[in-house]
Amino acid sequence: MAEMRYYQAVTQAIQEEMARDEDVFIFGEDVGLVGGTFRATEGLMAEFGARRVRDTPIAEAAIVGLAIGSALTGMRPIAELMTMNFGIVAMDQIINHASKMRYMFGGQINLPLVIRAPGGGWTQKAAQHSHAIESWFMNTPGIRVVIPSTPYDVKGLLKTAIRSDDPVLFIEHEILYNTKGEVPEEEYLLPFGVADIKRPGRDVTIIAWSKMLHEALKAADILAAEGIEAEVVDPRTLDPLDYNTIVSSVARTRRCVVAEEGWRNVGVGAELAARLQEDLFYDLDAPILRVASADVPTPYAANLEKQALPNAQKIVDQILKITL
Amino acid sequence: MAIPLADQLKMYKNMLLIRRFEEGVAEAYADGLIGGFTHLYIGQEAVAGGAIASLNHDDYAIGTYRVHAHALCRGTSPRRLMAELYGRTDGICKGKGGSMHFFDNEHYFMGGYGIVGGHLPIAAGLGLGIHMRSEDRVVMAFLGDGASNQGVFHESMNFAKLWDLPIIFVVENNFYGIATDVRVSSAFNEIHRKAQGYGMPGHVVNGMDVIAVREACDEVVSYVRQGSGPVLLEARCYRYQGHSMTDPARYRSQAEADLWRKRDPIPRLAKQLLAQDVEQERLDGFQTEVNEIVADSMQFAEASPRPGPEALYEDLYAENYGG
């Protein structure tokens, strides 16, 4: 095992897949010469050249469209959007095109493309630069949504994403890029649709991913000191969703909190809570609760941002409501 | 270079086929056999009829939501297109796309798209794919005058020229974005000159003259195929019908419509063919032939089964997972 940072796991996955398959190439704003705003493509242009590692104009809709069109010709493009916030500019290409084409064209084509973009807030980037909007895409059939929380998951899932024949939105997190974790020396891939129980426990299930997974783990530590053993489930891919692992965990613990960075209103937690109560209504010992962002545009002021965003303490507070 | 007579005849027959096909569609729509949005191409036949004739079999074509003609000219079976319009299993997209979303991998027809201008970055991507694979192919992307005001039009033009991608943008300027006159929607309505802003050649051609369209396209396709970068070609034309089947087109004057009908591309080419000693009987024979093709396609469509309930969840993903 080697310890590496989250952003390095991104780079390594892309590097390995580009070396393995000539059809894989990457483009986006500042991905080449400077190696990406978050260093995630560092060294790739030097290794693979400007033909396969392309700096683009600031034109997010066209960047995604280029990925779609080149995938139609048999290439396996990786389009980087500098952040998820700019992905909103490309929504028509992602939702109306990439997600729809295979189905509306009667299955005549595959679209083996990956759109990578980091989301999330936490560093006073204010309203337009703090989006955690994975729920929007989970609400859209036709695109896979992958949202890893650790370097290990990043590398294994990104390699799978690049080899996938379907469009994949691969959502990284700005705050996690510098976090470290163990990554095997040998090659490995992680399958889509397989959740990871990051911490086992018997009293309550916390479902969390990306940055919130780490908050959930912190919350579990705090709760353990109170004698409450929380199980932390990381779905890792929201589409496909490993619902079986989630529902069987909640069936055991009989209590559940969904912790997400996105807004609470019609968020991923709303969907999971609805689905879990459909299946477990008579087995639950408490209502399923949500920890999410306050339903306001993310504010700049540090104290207000902290108030708006979910964190470990807020998870603890919710869990104490249903376990005491 | 003069267009060989055999090619002229083929284009004539294609234009007849387009028109008769669209008339059949209008009849079936009126009978409730076709639903949704259906946009007819009657009046514009010379554009697809001439432009697509300049392509090789494995060049890509991509278009808008008004694409019946383009698929026909690429060689897609009229039966499978009509069955698509009827929403049947033998449809080219198994009845999942309908009028706006024809697609035919086998004939490199890369789709009809319902968001104005939304297909243009995809066209640029096809060009990028050709470039990355070092293939001897071009992309012909059809768009309307309305699309030239969309943001992605400009993004795509910029990318195409920036990387000198092998793309011919064919603007079918029929002067109306639904009801809005191009003169009140575009600050600069000489659309071919928008290419200049990207250092790209822009040309204009009479889109009611199939020979002129063909000659212009032969020239620009050969230019693009040589690796000289993209080109924009504006073809000025007119749709006789409203924007879609539900649009009575009250925003246009009868005098204007009459004027354009006098420029109809089909009799125009017929006259030229007769002048080249083609017999009227032969032209009449083409008409009989396309009438039969369209009648057959409608019978075929009606006989084709509707998709079963199992089809609902098919074709969404290449790779499926449980749960």
PDB file of C-alpha atoms in Angstrom, chain B residues 66-204:
ATOM      1  CA  ARG B  66     -36.546  18.739 -38.700  1.00  0.00           C
ATOM      2  CA  VAL B  67     -34.637  15.742 -39.990  1.00  0.00           C
ATOM      3  CA  HIS B  68     -36.902  13.380 -41.893  1.00  0.00           C
ATOM      4  CA  ALA B  69     -35.281  14.496 -45.133  1.00  0.00           C
ATOM      5  CA  HIS B  70     -31.736  14.170 -43.905  1.00  0.00           C
ATOM      6  CA  ALA B  71     -32.216  10.585 -42.790  1.00  0.00           C
ATOM      7  CA  LEU B  72     -33.901   9.713 -46.099  1.00  0.00           C
ATOM      8  CA  CYS B  73     -31.032  11.266 -48.051  1.00  0.00           C
ATOM      9  CA  ARG B  74     -28.492   9.350 -45.965  1.00  0.00           C
ATOM     10  CA  GLY B  75     -30.213   6.190 -47.097  1.00  0.00           C
ATOM     11  CA  THR B  76     -32.224   5.164 -44.047  1.00  0.00           C
ATOM     12  CA  SER B  77     -35.151   2.932 -44.939  1.00  0.00           C
ATOM     13  CA  PRO B  78     -38.393   4.923 -45.333  1.00  0.00           C
ATOM     14  CA  ARG B  79     -40.191   1.987 -43.726  1.00  0.00           C
ATOM     15  CA  ARG B  80     -38.155   2.232 -40.547  1.00  0.00           C
ATOM     16  CA  LEU B  81     -38.515   6.009 -40.434  1.00  0.00           C
ATOM     17  CA  MET B  82     -42.273   5.868 -40.884  1.00  0.00           C
ATOM     18  CA  ALA B  83     -42.504   3.103 -38.276  1.00  0.00           C
ATOM     19  CA  GLU B  84     -40.586   5.382 -35.900  1.00  0.00           C
ATOM     20  CA  LEU B  85     -43.130   8.141 -36.477  1.00  0.00           C
ATOM     21  CA  TYR B  86     -45.928   5.678 -35.765  1.00  0.00           C
ATOM     22  CA  GLY B  87     -44.151   4.709 -32.506  1.00  0.00           C
ATOM     23  CA  ARG B  88     -43.639   1.070 -33.466  1.00  0.00           C
ATOM     24  CA  THR B  89     -40.997  -1.546 -32.705  1.00  0.00           C
ATOM     25  CA  ASP B  90     -39.630  -1.516 -36.254  1.00  0.00           C
ATOM     26  CA  GLY B  91     -38.946   2.191 -35.966  1.00  0.00           C
ATOM     27  CA  ILE B  92     -35.342   3.197 -36.507  1.00  0.00           C
ATOM     28  CA  CYS B  93     -35.154   4.019 -32.776  1.00  0.00           C
ATOM     29  CA  LYS B  94     -37.675   1.327 -31.756  1.00  0.00           C
ATOM     30  CA  GLY B  95     -40.329   3.985 -31.340  1.00  0.00           C
ATOM     31  CA  LYS B  96     -38.471   5.727 -28.522  1.00  0.00           C
ATOM     32  CA  GLY B  97     -37.433   8.858 -30.376  1.00  0.00           C
ATOM     33  CA  GLY B  98     -40.173   9.913 -32.769  1.00  0.00           C
ATOM     34  CA  SER B  99     -40.037  12.639 -35.374  1.00  0.00           C
ATOM     35  CA  MET B 100     -37.366  14.776 -33.737  1.00  0.00           C
ATOM     36  CA  HIS B 101     -34.942  11.976 -32.897  1.00  0.00           C
ATOM     37  CA  PHE B 102     -34.187   9.933 -35.975  1.00  0.00           C
ATOM     38  CA  PHE B 103     -30.784   8.263 -35.688  1.00  0.00           C
ATOM     39  CA  ASP B 104     -29.146   5.679 -37.916  1.00  0.00           C
ATOM     40  CA  ASN B 105     -25.765   4.314 -36.968  1.00  0.00           C
ATOM     41  CA  GLU B 106     -25.526   2.202 -40.091  1.00  0.00           C
ATOM     42  CA  HIS B 107     -25.769   5.262 -42.337  1.00  0.00           C
ATOM     43  CA  TYR B 108     -23.752   7.546 -40.059  1.00  0.00           C
ATOM     44  CA  PHE B 109     -26.739   9.737 -39.419  1.00  0.00           C
ATOM     45  CA  MET B 110     -25.922  10.883 -35.905  1.00  0.00           C
ATOM     46  CA  GLY B 111     -29.272  12.103 -34.885  1.00  0.00           C
ATOM     47  CA  GLY B 112     -31.978  14.620 -34.742  1.00  0.00           C
ATOM     48  CA  TYR B 113     -32.052  16.788 -31.627  1.00  0.00           C
ATOM     49  CA  GLY B 114     -34.852  18.814 -30.123  1.00  0.00           C
ATOM     50  CA  ILE B 115     -32.977  21.595 -28.357  1.00  0.00           C
ATOM     51  CA  VAL B 116     -32.123  24.408 -30.763  1.00  0.00           C
ATOM     52  CA  GLY B 117     -28.354  24.421 -31.257  1.00  0.00           C
ATOM     53  CA  GLY B 118     -27.812  21.672 -28.668  1.00  0.00           C
ATOM     54  CA  HIS B 119     -26.371  19.303 -31.256  1.00  0.00           C
ATOM     55  CA  LEU B 120     -23.689  21.693 -32.415  1.00  0.00           C
ATOM     56  CA  PRO B 121     -21.139  20.909 -29.669  1.00  0.00           C
ATOM     57  CA  ILE B 122     -21.803  17.243 -30.424  1.00  0.00           C
ATOM     58  CA  ALA B 123     -21.032  17.945 -34.081  1.00  0.00           C
ATOM     59  CA  ALA B 124     -17.787  19.544 -32.944  1.00  0.00           C
ATOM     60  CA  GLY B 125     -17.129  16.423 -30.879  1.00  0.00           C
ATOM     61  CA  LEU B 126     -17.636  14.211 -33.918  1.00  0.00           C
ATOM     62  CA  GLY B 127     -15.047  16.379 -35.651  1.00  0.00           C
ATOM     63  CA  LEU B 128     -12.720  16.033 -32.671  1.00  0.00           C
ATOM     64  CA  GLY B 129     -13.162  12.256 -32.743  1.00  0.00           C
ATOM     65  CA  ILE B 130     -12.271  12.153 -36.453  1.00  0.00           C
ATOM     66  CA  HIS B 131      -9.253  14.316 -35.709  1.00  0.00           C
ATOM     67  CA  MET B 132      -8.125  12.142 -32.776  1.00  0.00           C
ATOM     68  CA  ARG B 133      -8.491   8.985 -34.854  1.00  0.00           C
ATOM     69  CA  SER B 134      -6.826  10.571 -37.920  1.00  0.00           C
ATOM     70  CA  GLU B 135      -9.713   9.434 -40.097  1.00  0.00           C
ATOM     71  CA  ASP B 136     -10.568  10.621 -43.596  1.00  0.00           C
ATOM     72  CA  ARG B 137     -14.059  11.828 -42.783  1.00  0.00           C
ATOM     73  CA  VAL B 138     -16.028  15.000 -42.394  1.00  0.00           C
ATOM     74  CA  VAL B 139     -19.032  16.076 -40.339  1.00  0.00           C
ATOM     75  CA  MET B 140     -21.959  17.882 -41.918  1.00  0.00           C
ATOM     76  CA  ALA B 141     -23.996  19.634 -39.246  1.00  0.00           C
ATOM     77  CA  PHE B 142     -27.360  21.072 -40.196  1.00  0.00           C
ATOM     78  CA  LEU B 143     -28.850  23.898 -38.170  1.00  0.00           C
ATOM     79  CA  GLY B 144     -31.462  26.592 -38.591  1.00  0.00           C
ATOM     80  CA  ASP B 145     -31.177  30.352 -38.621  1.00  0.00           C
ATOM     81  CA  GLY B 146     -32.536  30.437 -35.064  1.00  0.00           C
ATOM     82  CA  ALA B 147     -29.674  28.283 -33.754  1.00  0.00           C
ATOM     83  CA  SER B 148     -27.132  30.871 -34.872  1.00  0.00           C
ATOM     84  CA  ASN B 149     -28.215  33.029 -31.940  1.00  0.00           C
ATOM     85  CA  GLN B 150     -27.685  30.321 -29.334  1.00  0.00           C
ATOM     86  CA  GLY B 151     -24.605  30.385 -27.115  1.00  0.00           C
ATOM     87  CA  VAL B 152     -23.485  26.881 -28.020  1.00  0.00           C
ATOM     88  CA  PHE B 153     -23.446  27.818 -31.710  1.00  0.00           C
ATOM     89  CA  HIS B 154     -20.680  30.268 -30.935  1.00  0.00           C
ATOM     90  CA  GLU B 155     -18.854  27.896 -28.599  1.00  0.00           C
ATOM     91  CA  SER B 156     -18.944  25.223 -31.287  1.00  0.00           C
ATOM     92  CA  MET B 157     -17.771  27.556 -34.043  1.00  0.00           C
ATOM     93  CA  ASN B 158     -14.900  28.639 -31.813  1.00  0.00           C
ATOM     94  CA  PHE B 159     -13.855  25.076 -31.021  1.00  0.00           C
ATOM     95  CA  ALA B 160     -14.206  23.994 -34.645  1.00  0.00           C
ATOM     96  CA  LYS B 161     -11.868  26.685 -35.905  1.00  0.00           C
ATOM     97  CA  LEU B 162      -9.547  26.671 -32.899  1.00  0.00           C
ATOM     98  CA  TRP B 163      -8.731  23.022 -33.546  1.00  0.00           C
ATOM     99  CA  ASP B 164      -9.472  23.108 -37.296  1.00  0.00           C
ATOM    100  CA  LEU B 165     -11.975  20.302 -37.055  1.00  0.00           C
ATOM    101  CA  PRO B 166     -13.451  18.806 -40.258  1.00  0.00           C
ATOM    102  CA  ILE B 167     -16.960  20.255 -40.041  1.00  0.00           C
ATOM    103  CA  ILE B 168     -19.352  21.822 -42.508  1.00  0.00           C
ATOM    104  CA  PHE B 169     -21.997  23.851 -40.728  1.00  0.00           C
ATOM    105  CA  VAL B 170     -24.988  24.059 -43.065  1.00  0.00           C
ATOM    106  CA  VAL B 171     -27.349  26.780 -41.898  1.00  0.00           C
ATOM    107  CA  GLU B 172     -30.795  26.215 -43.354  1.00  0.00           C
ATOM    108  CA  ASN B 173     -31.987  29.784 -43.235  1.00  0.00           C
ATOM    109  CA  ASN B 174     -35.753  29.601 -43.749  1.00  0.00           C
ATOM    110  CA  PHE B 175     -36.039  33.083 -42.247  1.00  0.00           C
ATOM    111  CA  TYR B 176     -38.186  32.121 -39.274  1.00  0.00           C
ATOM    112  CA  GLY B 177     -37.440  30.768 -35.818  1.00  0.00           C
ATOM    113  CA  ILE B 178     -40.946  29.381 -35.356  1.00  0.00           C
ATOM    114  CA  ALA B 179     -42.765  32.703 -35.826  1.00  0.00           C
ATOM    115  CA  THR B 180     -39.949  35.159 -35.285  1.00  0.00           C
ATOM    116  CA  ASP B 181     -38.432  36.722 -38.371  1.00  0.00           C
ATOM    117  CA  VAL B 182     -34.642  36.436 -38.540  1.00  0.00           C
ATOM    118  CA  ARG B 183     -34.509  40.217 -38.928  1.00  0.00           C
ATOM    119  CA  VAL B 184     -35.940  40.733 -35.471  1.00  0.00           C
ATOM    120  CA  SER B 185     -33.956  37.941 -33.810  1.00  0.00           C
ATOM    121  CA  SER B 186     -30.439  38.322 -35.155  1.00  0.00           C
ATOM    122  CA  ALA B 187     -28.418  41.527 -34.789  1.00  0.00           C
ATOM    123  CA  PHE B 188     -26.488  40.437 -37.832  1.00  0.00           C
ATOM    124  CA  ASN B 189     -28.716  38.534 -40.190  1.00  0.00           C
ATOM    125  CA  GLU B 190     -26.217  37.794 -42.923  1.00  0.00           C
ATOM    126  CA  ILE B 191     -25.709  34.489 -41.131  1.00  0.00           C
ATOM    127  CA  HIS B 192     -22.837  33.238 -43.311  1.00  0.00           C
ATOM    128  CA  ARG B 193     -20.835  36.250 -42.194  1.00  0.00           C
ATOM    129  CA  LYS B 194     -20.984  35.115 -38.580  1.00  0.00           C
ATOM    130  CA  ALA B 195     -18.252  32.669 -39.615  1.00  0.00           C
ATOM    131  CA  GLN B 196     -15.861  35.565 -40.099  1.00  0.00           C
ATOM    132  CA  GLY B 197     -15.848  36.219 -36.373  1.00  0.00           C
ATOM    133  CA  TYR B 198     -14.076  32.897 -35.991  1.00  0.00           C
ATOM    134  CA  GLY B 199     -11.750  33.233 -38.971  1.00  0.00           C
ATOM    135  CA  MET B 200     -13.781  30.594 -40.779  1.00  0.00           C
ATOM    136  CA  PRO B 201     -14.909  30.792 -44.411  1.00  0.00           C
ATOM    137  CA  GLY B 202     -18.633  31.527 -44.738  1.00  0.00           C
ATOM    138  CA  HIS B 203     -20.606  31.156 -47.948  1.00  0.00           C
ATOM    139  CA  VAL B 204     -24.183  31.635 -49.006  1.00  0.00           C
TER     140      VAL B 204
END
